[in-house]
Coordinates of C-alpha atoms in Angstrom, one line a residue:
M5 CA 130.6 131.6 78.0
S6 CA 129.6 132.1 81.5
G7 CA 130.5 131.0 85.0
I8 CA 133.5 131.4 87.2
E9 CA 137.0 130.1 86.4
T10 CA 138.4 127.8 89.1
N11 CA 141.7 128.7 90.7
F12 CA 144.9 126.7 90.3
D13 CA 145.4 126.3 94.1
E14 CA 143.4 127.8 96.9
G15 CA 145.0 131.1 97.9
R16 CA 147.5 131.0 95.0
A17 CA 147.0 131.7 91.3
R18 CA 148.5 129.4 88.7
P19 CA 151.6 130.9 87.1
A20 CA 151.8 131.5 83.4
S21 CA 153.9 129.0 81.4
Q22 CA 157.6 129.5 81.5
P23 CA 158.9 131.5 78.6
I24 CA 161.9 129.9 76.9
V25 CA 164.0 130.4 73.7
F26 CA 165.2 127.8 71.3
G27 CA 167.1 129.2 68.4
S28 CA 165.5 132.5 67.4
H29 CA 162.1 131.4 68.7
I30 CA 160.2 132.0 71.9
G31 CA 158.2 129.2 73.4
L32 CA 156.0 128.6 76.5
F33 CA 157.1 125.6 78.6
E34 CA 154.5 124.2 80.9
E35 CA 156.3 122.1 83.5
A36 CA 154.7 118.9 84.9
K37 CA 153.7 119.0 88.5
E38 CA 154.9 116.3 90.9
G39 CA 154.9 112.8 89.6
G40 CA 156.2 113.6 86.1
R41 CA 155.7 111.0 83.4
D42 CA 158.1 109.8 80.6
M43 CA 156.1 111.8 78.1
A44 CA 155.8 115.4 77.0
V45 CA 153.4 117.1 74.6
L46 CA 154.3 119.5 71.7
F47 CA 151.4 121.7 70.6
L48 CA 151.3 122.7 66.9
N49 CA 149.2 125.7 65.9
P50 CA 146.6 126.0 63.2
W51 CA 146.6 129.2 61.0
G52 CA 144.8 132.5 61.1
I53 CA 141.5 133.0 62.9
E54 CA 141.7 129.3 64.0
E55 CA 145.0 130.0 65.8
M56 CA 143.5 133.0 67.6
C57 CA 140.6 130.8 68.7
T58 CA 142.7 127.9 69.9
R59 CA 145.2 130.0 72.0
K60 CA 143.2 129.7 75.2
F61 CA 142.2 126.2 74.4
Y62 CA 145.8 125.1 74.1
R63 CA 146.7 126.8 77.3
I64 CA 143.9 125.2 79.3
L65 CA 144.9 121.7 77.9
A66 CA 148.5 122.3 78.7
E67 CA 147.6 123.2 82.3
Q68 CA 145.5 120.0 82.7
L69 CA 148.3 117.9 81.2
A70 CA 150.7 119.4 83.7
D71 CA 148.4 118.5 86.5
I72 CA 148.7 114.8 85.5
G73 CA 152.4 114.9 85.2
V74 CA 152.9 115.8 81.5
S75 CA 155.1 118.7 80.5
S76 CA 154.4 120.6 77.2
L77 CA 155.7 123.3 74.9
R78 CA 153.8 125.8 72.8
F79 CA 155.3 128.1 70.2
D80 CA 154.5 130.2 67.1
Y81 CA 155.8 129.4 63.6
A82 CA 158.0 132.0 61.8
G83 CA 155.9 135.0 60.7
T84 CA 152.9 134.2 63.0
G85 CA 151.8 135.2 66.4
N86 CA 154.6 136.7 68.5
S87 CA 157.4 135.2 66.4
L88 CA 160.0 137.3 64.7
D89 CA 159.3 138.7 61.3
D90 CA 162.4 137.3 59.7
T91 CA 162.6 136.0 56.1
S92 CA 162.8 132.3 57.0
A93 CA 159.1 131.7 56.3
E94 CA 159.9 132.4 52.6
G95 CA 161.4 128.9 52.6
G96 CA 157.9 127.5 52.7
L97 CA 156.3 124.8 54.8
S98 CA 159.6 123.0 55.3
V99 CA 160.7 125.9 57.5
W100 CA 157.7 125.4 59.8
S101 CA 158.5 121.6 59.8
D102 CA 162.1 122.4 60.8
Q103 CA 160.9 124.5 63.7
V104 CA 158.7 121.6 64.8
G105 CA 161.8 119.4 64.9
K106 CA 163.8 122.0 66.9
A107 CA 160.9 122.5 69.3
A108 CA 160.6 118.8 69.8
E109 CA 164.3 118.5 70.7
E110 CA 164.1 121.4 73.1
L111 CA 161.0 119.9 74.8
K112 CA 162.9 116.6 75.4
N113 CA 165.8 118.5 76.9
L114 CA 163.6 120.6 79.2
S115 CA 161.3 117.8 80.3
G116 CA 163.6 114.9 80.5
A117 CA 161.0 112.8 78.8
S118 CA 162.0 110.3 76.1
N119 CA 158.6 110.1 74.5
L120 CA 156.7 112.9 72.7
V121 CA 153.1 113.4 71.7
F122 CA 152.3 116.0 69.1
I123 CA 148.9 117.7 69.4
G124 CA 147.9 119.8 66.4
Q125 CA 144.8 121.4 65.0
G126 CA 144.2 122.5 61.4
I127 CA 147.6 122.9 59.7
G128 CA 149.1 121.9 63.0
G129 CA 147.4 118.5 62.7
S130 CA 148.8 118.1 59.2
L131 CA 152.3 118.9 60.4
A132 CA 151.9 116.5 63.4
L133 CA 151.2 113.5 61.1
I134 CA 153.8 114.5 58.5
E135 CA 156.5 114.9 61.2
A136 CA 155.6 111.6 62.8
G137 CA 157.9 110.0 60.3
S138 CA 160.7 112.4 60.9
K139 CA 163.7 112.4 63.2
A140 CA 161.4 113.7 66.0
S141 CA 159.4 110.4 65.8
P142 CA 156.6 111.1 68.3
A143 CA 155.1 108.1 70.0
A144 CA 151.6 109.4 69.4
V145 CA 149.8 112.3 67.6
A146 CA 146.5 113.9 68.2
L147 CA 144.9 115.3 65.0
L148 CA 142.2 117.9 65.8
A149 CA 140.2 118.6 62.6
P150 CA 143.5 118.4 60.6
V151 CA 143.9 119.9 57.1
L152 CA 143.6 116.8 54.9
K153 CA 144.1 118.4 51.5
G154 CA 146.0 121.7 51.2
R155 CA 144.3 122.7 47.9
V156 CA 140.8 122.2 49.3
Y157 CA 141.8 124.0 52.5
L158 CA 143.1 127.1 50.7
R159 CA 139.8 127.2 48.7
E160 CA 137.8 126.9 51.9
L161 CA 139.9 129.5 53.5
S162 CA 139.4 131.9 50.6
L163 CA 135.6 131.5 51.0
Y164 CA 135.7 131.9 54.7
S165 CA 137.9 135.0 54.3
R166 CA 135.3 136.6 52.0
L167 CA 132.5 135.8 54.5
I168 CA 134.5 137.5 57.2
D169 CA 135.3 140.5 55.1
D170 CA 131.6 140.8 54.1
G171 CA 130.6 140.6 57.7
L172 CA 133.1 143.3 58.7
G173 CA 132.1 145.5 55.7
I174 CA 135.6 145.6 54.2
K175 CA 135.7 147.3 50.8
A176 CA 136.7 145.0 47.9
E177 CA 139.8 147.1 47.1
L178 CA 141.1 146.8 50.7
R179 CA 140.8 143.0 51.0
E180 CA 143.8 140.7 51.1
R181 CA 143.8 138.5 48.0
D182 CA 146.9 136.3 48.5
P183 CA 146.3 132.6 49.0
G184 CA 145.8 131.7 52.7
S185 CA 145.1 135.3 53.8
I186 CA 142.3 135.9 56.2
A187 CA 141.1 138.7 58.5
G188 CA 144.2 140.9 57.8
L189 CA 146.6 138.0 58.2
T190 CA 148.8 137.1 55.3
M191 CA 150.1 133.5 55.0
P192 CA 153.7 133.4 53.8
R193 CA 153.4 132.9 50.0
A194 CA 155.8 130.0 50.0
V195 CA 153.9 128.2 52.8
A196 CA 150.7 128.6 50.8
E197 CA 152.3 127.2 47.7
D198 CA 153.7 124.2 49.6
L199 CA 150.3 123.6 51.2
K200 CA 148.9 122.7 47.8
A201 CA 150.9 119.5 47.8
V202 CA 149.7 118.4 51.2
D203 CA 147.4 115.3 51.2
L204 CA 147.3 113.4 54.4
N205 CA 145.7 110.4 52.7
R206 CA 149.0 109.9 51.0
V207 CA 151.2 110.1 54.1
E208 CA 152.7 106.8 55.1
V209 CA 151.6 106.0 58.7
R210 CA 153.7 103.9 61.1
T211 CA 151.8 100.8 62.3
N212 CA 153.0 101.4 65.9
L213 CA 151.8 105.0 65.9
D214 CA 149.1 105.9 68.4
I215 CA 146.6 108.4 66.8
F216 CA 143.8 110.4 68.3
L217 CA 141.5 111.8 65.6
A218 CA 139.0 114.5 66.4
E219 CA 136.6 114.5 63.4
R220 CA 134.3 117.4 62.4
P221 CA 130.8 116.1 62.6
G222 CA 129.1 115.3 59.3
L223 CA 132.2 115.8 57.2
E224 CA 132.6 113.0 54.7
S225 CA 136.3 113.7 54.1
D226 CA 137.0 113.1 57.8
N227 CA 135.2 109.8 57.6
S228 CA 137.3 108.8 54.6
F229 CA 140.5 109.8 56.4
R230 CA 139.5 107.7 59.4
E231 CA 139.2 104.7 57.1
H232 CA 142.6 105.5 55.7
L233 CA 144.2 105.4 59.1
Q234 CA 142.4 102.2 60.1
A235 CA 143.7 100.6 56.9
A236 CA 147.2 101.7 57.8
G237 CA 147.0 99.5 60.9
C238 CA 147.9 102.3 63.4
H239 CA 146.5 102.4 66.9
L240 CA 143.5 104.7 66.3
R241 CA 141.1 106.3 68.6
A242 CA 138.5 108.4 66.8
S243 CA 136.2 110.9 68.5
A244 CA 133.7 113.5 67.3
F245 CA 135.1 117.1 67.7
S246 CA 132.0 118.2 69.6
G247 CA 132.0 122.0 69.9
Y248 CA 134.3 122.6 66.9
D249 CA 132.1 125.3 65.4
A250 CA 131.6 127.0 68.7
L251 CA 135.4 127.1 69.2
V252 CA 136.6 128.4 65.8
A253 CA 133.6 130.3 64.2
N254 CA 134.0 133.5 66.1
P255 CA 136.7 134.4 68.6
L256 CA 134.4 136.9 70.2
N257 CA 131.9 134.2 71.3
Q258 CA 134.2 131.2 71.4
E259 CA 133.5 128.3 73.7
I260 CA 136.2 125.9 75.0
P261 CA 135.4 122.3 74.0
D262 CA 135.5 120.9 77.5
D263 CA 134.5 117.4 76.4
L264 CA 137.4 117.3 73.9
V265 CA 139.9 118.4 76.6
D266 CA 138.6 115.6 78.9
N267 CA 138.9 113.0 76.1
L268 CA 142.4 114.1 75.2
V269 CA 143.5 113.8 78.8
V270 CA 142.0 110.3 79.1
W271 CA 143.7 109.3 75.9
I272 CA 147.1 110.6 77.1
K273 CA 146.8 108.6 80.3
S274 CA 145.9 105.4 78.3
L275 CA 149.1 105.5 76.3
S276 CA 151.8 102.9 77.2
Q277 CA 154.4 105.7 77.5
Y278 CA 152.4 107.4 80.3
K279 CA 154.6 106.0 83.1
P280 CA 156.9 107.5 85.7
H281 CA 160.4 108.4 84.7
A282 CA 163.6 108.9 86.7
A283 CA 165.6 110.8 84.0
L284 CA 166.4 114.4 84.9
P285 CA 166.1 117.2 82.3
S286 CA 169.4 117.9 80.6
K287 CA 168.5 121.6 80.4
K288 CA 166.9 124.2 82.6
A289 CA 164.8 127.1 81.3
G290 CA 166.9 130.3 81.2
M291 CA 166.2 133.3 83.4
T292 CA 165.3 135.4 80.4
A293 CA 163.8 134.6 77.0
S294 CA 164.9 137.2 74.6
V295 CA 165.3 137.3 70.8
H296 CA 166.8 140.1 68.6
S297 CA 165.9 141.4 65.2
A298 CA 166.7 144.6 63.3
G299 CA 167.3 147.0 66.2
I300 CA 164.8 145.6 68.6
R301 CA 164.9 143.1 71.5
E302 CA 161.8 141.1 72.5
T303 CA 161.6 139.4 75.8
A304 CA 158.8 137.1 76.9
V305 CA 158.0 137.7 80.5
R306 CA 155.9 136.6 83.4
F307 CA 154.8 139.2 86.1
G308 CA 152.2 139.9 88.7
P309 CA 151.4 137.9 91.8
D310 CA 152.6 134.3 91.4
Q311 CA 153.9 135.3 87.9
R312 CA 150.4 134.7 86.6
L313 CA 150.4 137.2 83.7
F314 CA 152.2 136.6 80.3
G315 CA 153.5 139.4 78.1
V316 CA 156.1 140.4 75.6
L317 CA 158.5 143.3 76.2
C318 CA 159.6 145.0 73.0
E319 CA 162.5 147.4 73.3
P320 CA 164.8 149.4 71.0
T321 CA 168.4 148.2 71.3
E322 CA 169.5 151.8 71.0
N323 CA 168.3 155.5 70.8
S324 CA 165.4 155.3 73.3
I325 CA 163.4 158.5 73.5
G326 CA 162.3 157.8 77.1
V327 CA 158.8 156.7 76.5
S328 CA 157.1 153.3 77.2
A329 CA 153.7 152.0 76.0
L330 CA 151.4 149.4 77.4
I331 CA 149.4 147.7 74.7
L332 CA 146.2 145.9 75.9
T333 CA 144.4 143.0 74.2
T334 CA 140.7 142.7 73.9
A335 CA 139.1 139.7 75.6
Y336 CA 139.0 137.6 72.5
D337 CA 142.5 138.1 70.9
H338 CA 145.8 137.5 72.6
A339 CA 148.9 139.6 73.0
A340 CA 149.7 139.5 69.3
G341 CA 146.5 141.3 68.6
W342 CA 143.9 141.0 65.8
A343 CA 145.8 140.5 62.5
R344 CA 149.0 140.8 64.6
S345 CA 148.2 144.5 65.1
S346 CA 149.8 144.6 68.6
V347 CA 153.0 143.0 67.3
E348 CA 153.2 145.5 64.4
L349 CA 152.5 148.4 66.7
A350 CA 155.1 147.4 69.3
R351 CA 157.8 146.9 66.7
Q352 CA 157.1 150.1 64.8
L353 CA 157.2 152.0 68.1
A354 CA 160.6 150.3 69.0
N355 CA 161.9 151.6 65.6
V356 CA 161.4 155.1 66.8
G357 CA 162.9 154.5 70.3
V358 CA 159.7 153.5 72.3
S359 CA 159.6 150.5 74.6
S360 CA 156.4 148.6 75.0
L361 CA 154.7 145.7 76.8
R362 CA 151.9 143.8 75.3
F363 CA 150.2 141.2 77.6
D364 CA 147.2 139.0 78.2
S365 CA 144.9 139.8 81.1
A366 CA 144.1 137.0 83.4
G367 CA 141.9 134.4 81.6
V368 CA 142.8 135.7 78.2
G369 CA 145.2 133.9 75.8
D370 CA 148.3 132.7 77.6
S371 CA 147.5 134.1 81.0
P372 CA 145.7 131.7 83.4
P373 CA 142.5 132.9 85.2
V374 CA 142.3 133.9 88.8
A375 CA 139.6 132.9 91.3
G376 CA 136.3 134.8 91.3
R377 CA 136.5 136.2 87.8
R378 CA 134.1 135.4 85.0
R379 CA 135.4 133.0 82.3
Q380 CA 134.6 135.7 79.6
V381 CA 136.4 138.8 80.9
L382 CA 134.9 141.1 78.3
Y383 CA 134.3 144.6 79.9
D384 CA 135.3 143.3 83.3
E385 CA 136.4 146.0 85.8
A386 CA 138.7 143.3 87.3
Q387 CA 141.1 143.8 84.4
I388 CA 142.1 147.2 85.8
A389 CA 144.1 145.4 88.5
D390 CA 146.1 143.6 85.7
V391 CA 146.8 147.0 84.1
E392 CA 148.2 148.3 87.3
M393 CA 150.4 145.2 87.7
A394 CA 151.7 145.8 84.1
R395 CA 152.4 149.4 85.0
D396 CA 154.3 148.3 88.1
F397 CA 156.3 145.8 86.0
I398 CA 157.3 148.6 83.5
E399 CA 158.5 150.7 86.4
G400 CA 160.3 147.8 88.0
H401 CA 162.0 147.0 84.8
G402 CA 163.5 150.5 84.7
G403 CA 160.7 151.8 82.5
S404 CA 160.6 155.2 80.9
E405 CA 159.6 158.3 82.7
R406 CA 156.8 159.0 80.2
T407 CA 154.1 156.4 79.5
I408 CA 151.2 155.6 77.1
L409 CA 148.3 153.3 77.6
I410 CA 146.8 151.9 74.4
G411 CA 143.7 149.8 73.9
R412 CA 141.1 148.9 71.2
C413 CA 137.4 147.9 71.7
S414 CA 137.1 146.3 75.2
G415 CA 140.8 147.0 75.6
A416 CA 140.0 150.7 75.0
Y417 CA 137.4 150.6 77.8
V418 CA 139.9 149.0 80.2
A419 CA 142.5 151.5 79.2
F420 CA 140.2 154.5 79.9
R421 CA 139.2 153.1 83.3
G422 CA 142.8 152.2 84.0
V423 CA 144.2 155.6 83.3
L424 CA 141.5 157.1 85.5
A425 CA 142.4 154.8 88.3
D426 CA 146.2 155.4 88.1
P427 CA 147.5 158.9 87.7
R428 CA 151.0 157.6 86.7
W429 CA 149.9 157.5 83.0
D430 CA 150.8 160.5 80.9
S431 CA 148.8 159.6 77.8
C432 CA 146.1 157.2 76.6
I433 CA 145.0 156.1 73.1
L434 CA 141.5 154.7 72.8
I435 CA 140.6 152.9 69.5
N436 CA 136.9 152.3 68.8
P437 CA 135.7 152.4 72.5
V438 CA 132.1 151.2 72.8
A439 CA 131.6 153.1 76.0
F440 CA 133.4 155.1 78.8
R441 CA 131.2 153.7 81.6
W442 CA 129.6 150.3 81.3
R443 CA 125.9 149.6 81.9
F444 CA 125.1 147.0 79.3
R445 CA 124.7 143.2 79.8
G446 CA 127.3 141.3 77.8
L447 CA 128.4 142.9 74.5
P448 CA 125.7 145.1 72.9
K449 CA 124.9 145.5 69.3
T450 CA 123.7 148.7 67.6
L451 CA 119.9 149.1 67.2
K452 CA 120.4 148.6 63.4
A453 CA 122.1 145.2 64.1
Y454 CA 119.3 144.1 66.5
M455 CA 116.7 144.9 63.9
K456 CA 118.6 143.0 61.3
N457 CA 119.0 140.0 63.6
A458 CA 115.3 140.0 64.5
L459 CA 114.5 139.2 60.8
D460 CA 117.2 136.5 60.6
M461 CA 115.9 132.9 60.7
D462 CA 119.0 131.6 62.3
T463 CA 118.5 134.1 65.2
V464 CA 114.9 132.9 65.6
R465 CA 116.1 129.2 65.7
R466 CA 118.7 130.1 68.3
L467 CA 116.1 131.9 70.3
W468 CA 113.8 128.9 70.3
A469 CA 116.7 126.6 71.2
G470 CA 117.6 128.8 74.2
G471 CA 120.8 130.0 72.6
V472 CA 120.0 133.7 73.0
D473 CA 120.2 135.6 76.3
L474 CA 116.8 137.3 75.8
T475 CA 117.1 139.2 79.1
A476 CA 120.4 140.7 78.0
V477 CA 119.1 141.5 74.5
T478 CA 116.0 143.2 76.0
K479 CA 118.1 145.3 78.4
N480 CA 120.5 146.4 75.8
I481 CA 117.8 147.4 73.3
S482 CA 116.1 149.3 76.0
V483 CA 119.3 151.1 76.9
R484 CA 119.9 151.9 73.2
L485 CA 116.4 153.3 72.8
V486 CA 116.7 155.4 75.9
D487 CA 120.1 156.7 74.7
R488 CA 118.4 158.0 71.5
M489 CA 115.8 159.9 73.4
A490 CA 117.8 161.0 76.4
G491 CA 119.0 164.4 75.3
G492 CA 115.7 166.0 74.5
L493 CA 113.4 164.1 76.9
S494 CA 115.3 163.8 80.1
L495 CA 113.2 166.4 81.9
V496 CA 109.9 164.7 81.1
F497 CA 110.9 161.1 80.4
A498 CA 111.9 159.4 83.6
P499 CA 113.9 156.4 82.0
A500 CA 116.1 159.0 80.3
K501 CA 117.4 160.5 83.5
P502 CA 119.9 157.7 84.3
I503 CA 121.7 158.1 80.9
V504 CA 121.8 161.9 81.4
Q505 CA 123.4 161.3 84.8
L506 CA 125.8 158.7 83.3
T507 CA 126.9 161.3 80.6
G508 CA 127.5 163.6 83.5
H509 CA 129.8 161.0 85.1
V510 CA 131.6 160.6 81.8
H511 CA 132.3 164.3 81.5
R512 CA 133.6 164.4 85.1
D513 CA 135.9 161.5 84.2
F514 CA 137.2 163.5 81.2
Q515 CA 137.6 166.6 83.4
T516 CA 139.7 164.6 85.8
L517 CA 142.1 163.7 83.0
A518 CA 142.1 167.3 81.8
D519 CA 143.0 168.5 85.3
R520 CA 145.9 166.0 85.5
G521 CA 147.2 167.0 82.0
T522 CA 146.8 163.5 80.7
S523 CA 146.6 163.6 76.9
L524 CA 143.8 161.5 75.5
T525 CA 143.5 160.4 71.8
I526 CA 140.3 158.9 70.6
I527 CA 140.2 157.1 67.3
Y528 CA 137.1 155.8 65.6
T529 CA 136.6 154.1 62.3
E530 CA 133.9 156.0 60.5
G531 CA 130.5 154.4 61.2
D532 CA 131.8 152.2 64.0
E533 CA 129.1 151.0 66.4
G534 CA 131.0 152.6 69.4
Q535 CA 130.1 156.0 68.1
E536 CA 126.5 155.4 69.1
M537 CA 127.4 155.9 72.8
F538 CA 130.1 158.5 72.0
R539 CA 127.4 160.7 70.3
T540 CA 125.2 160.3 73.3
N541 CA 128.0 161.6 75.5
F542 CA 129.6 164.3 73.3
G543 CA 127.1 165.2 70.5
D544 CA 126.7 164.0 66.9
A545 CA 130.0 165.6 65.8
G546 CA 131.8 165.3 69.1
E547 CA 131.3 169.0 69.6
K548 CA 131.3 168.7 73.4
L549 CA 134.9 167.5 73.4
S550 CA 135.9 171.1 72.8
A551 CA 135.7 171.6 76.6
Y552 CA 138.8 169.4 77.0
S553 CA 142.0 170.7 75.4
N554 CA 143.8 167.5 76.3
V555 CA 141.6 165.4 73.9
Q556 CA 142.1 164.7 70.2
L557 CA 139.5 162.9 68.0
H558 CA 140.5 161.1 64.8
L559 CA 138.1 159.4 62.3
L560 CA 139.5 156.7 60.0
P561 CA 137.7 156.0 56.8
D562 CA 137.3 152.6 55.1
A563 CA 137.9 150.3 58.1
D564 CA 136.1 148.0 60.5
H565 CA 136.0 147.8 64.2
N566 CA 139.0 145.5 64.3
L567 CA 141.1 147.6 61.9
T568 CA 141.4 144.7 59.6
P569 CA 142.6 146.7 56.4
R570 CA 146.3 147.4 56.6
P571 CA 146.0 151.1 55.8
A572 CA 143.9 151.7 58.9
R573 CA 146.4 149.8 61.1
E574 CA 149.2 151.9 59.6
K575 CA 147.3 155.1 60.3
V576 CA 146.9 154.1 64.0
I577 CA 150.6 153.3 64.2
E578 CA 151.5 156.7 62.9
L579 CA 149.2 158.4 65.4
A580 CA 150.8 156.4 68.2
K581 CA 154.3 157.4 67.0
M582 CA 153.2 161.0 66.9
Q583 CA 151.9 160.8 70.5
A584 CA 155.1 159.0 71.7
R585 CA 157.4 161.6 70.0
S586 CA 155.4 164.4 71.6
L587 CA 155.9 162.8 75.0
G588 CA 159.6 162.2 74.3
D589 CA 160.1 165.8 73.2
H590 CA 158.5 167.0 76.4
Y591 CA 160.7 164.7 78.4
S592 CA 163.8 165.9 76.7
S593 CA 162.9 169.5 77.1
R594 CA 162.3 169.1 80.8
R595 CA 165.6 167.2 81.3
A596 CA 167.4 170.0 79.4
A597 CA 165.7 172.6 81.6
Q598 CA 166.9 170.8 84.7
G599 CA 170.4 170.9 83.4

């Protein structure tokens, strides 16, 4: 993705959606702008990697609907995303269906609209059609590549899961085997079992129901389903889901299907229920959106200029140790983190008395973009400003005296640059940082990966089709080659001098943190591609880190860059707890000394 995101309004950023609570669930309510219509949209999530990939897509669509006068609500099912980890999901798919009904009722109360439209992708599409005959009785449903047969879907998901694990290099004994599991995410067992009975071709469809069907190109089962809907006599509009693969295949390189967004907006405006309404909402969104579970309180918040950033504050309800953590996302997952790693980390920290804020940077997940930033904010220095806003929010909320900044991958880079820019941080934990100063174009691969791709026919086809940024690839390979030669040839090989100078800058950055007394923990999974630049800066075994007593280095075996295997995530959580306790002990000792 390239280009610049447009702003909501000249001189003012679009605020993030309003956090709300219904029952024990947090949702995001996007209120219609002036000229509201007698219609509101409920978004229903897909599962797994597909959910991660559609987060930003749903947010963009919700914003465009608000601009044409249509309110909407987004939420996470029990046991997914930022929802609580209660036991309700053990009740199976009916629990998710029940939550859809409660969300629909809440949306009507908040919007004042008497007509609802359900928009769902994947499993969300299946639930949209199934619930069309329920008490919620939506006037229309949009089915975006819905799961047609649950048994087939689970088999496909198992295959896709193996492909992902193969690509990530996950050892066989560390892979999740439960039905529906993918990329470290475990589908509730009862939900997976109930999915086996789902067959949309057997669902009775109302003849007065308006349906928008986005079909995956070339899929015979989607064609057959379209014929089933046509035979049912509903009001059907079918459209090719152009850009489906580019949206869901890889969250790192996802592309928003702009044509589909446009088609959905046009379809919404064509519905007979799209008309002005005079009814006032029967309920206003509360000032706070908090839920409680097992000694923790989570509050969905908006902060920053124009309330443009979305995050989740996770706090212990008792026994705080006086430490707060800020957990950063990468540019391609949202506040819940890859395999819900940020959720797990935040709640485990709360269990030992540590408060935390996990949030989406502008243009990521549920936080709208701001003018002038690239659409893909990967390794964007502009994110440092968002980190400072989050730090200000923690302080304004009565945050703890001792603070930790935590990030993985591109989030680790932003964390390192952020802690350098702001001396208020006491500690920083970097997980698989690719670099400490950025001079690549886009996201680089290792030399080994570039060589492997050069022999791949798919890469050759993409190159001929113009789908590969050859300039970026050439630059990144050149930088990698120079890195390899820089140490020994810098005096006689002119291109090596910049990298030696860059390494000097990195060491000065590390010295700055050492002089401040800022503790720095660096965690790498063994063999991670980020170690290529690390070795250039600090030696093959990291021996040059010995100059900095404030730095600790940890290597984790049997894990990938994303920390997909649960043991690796648990190890990181334990290291974060140790760092937090150390800060807490220091804080307590100082308070005791002060009397």
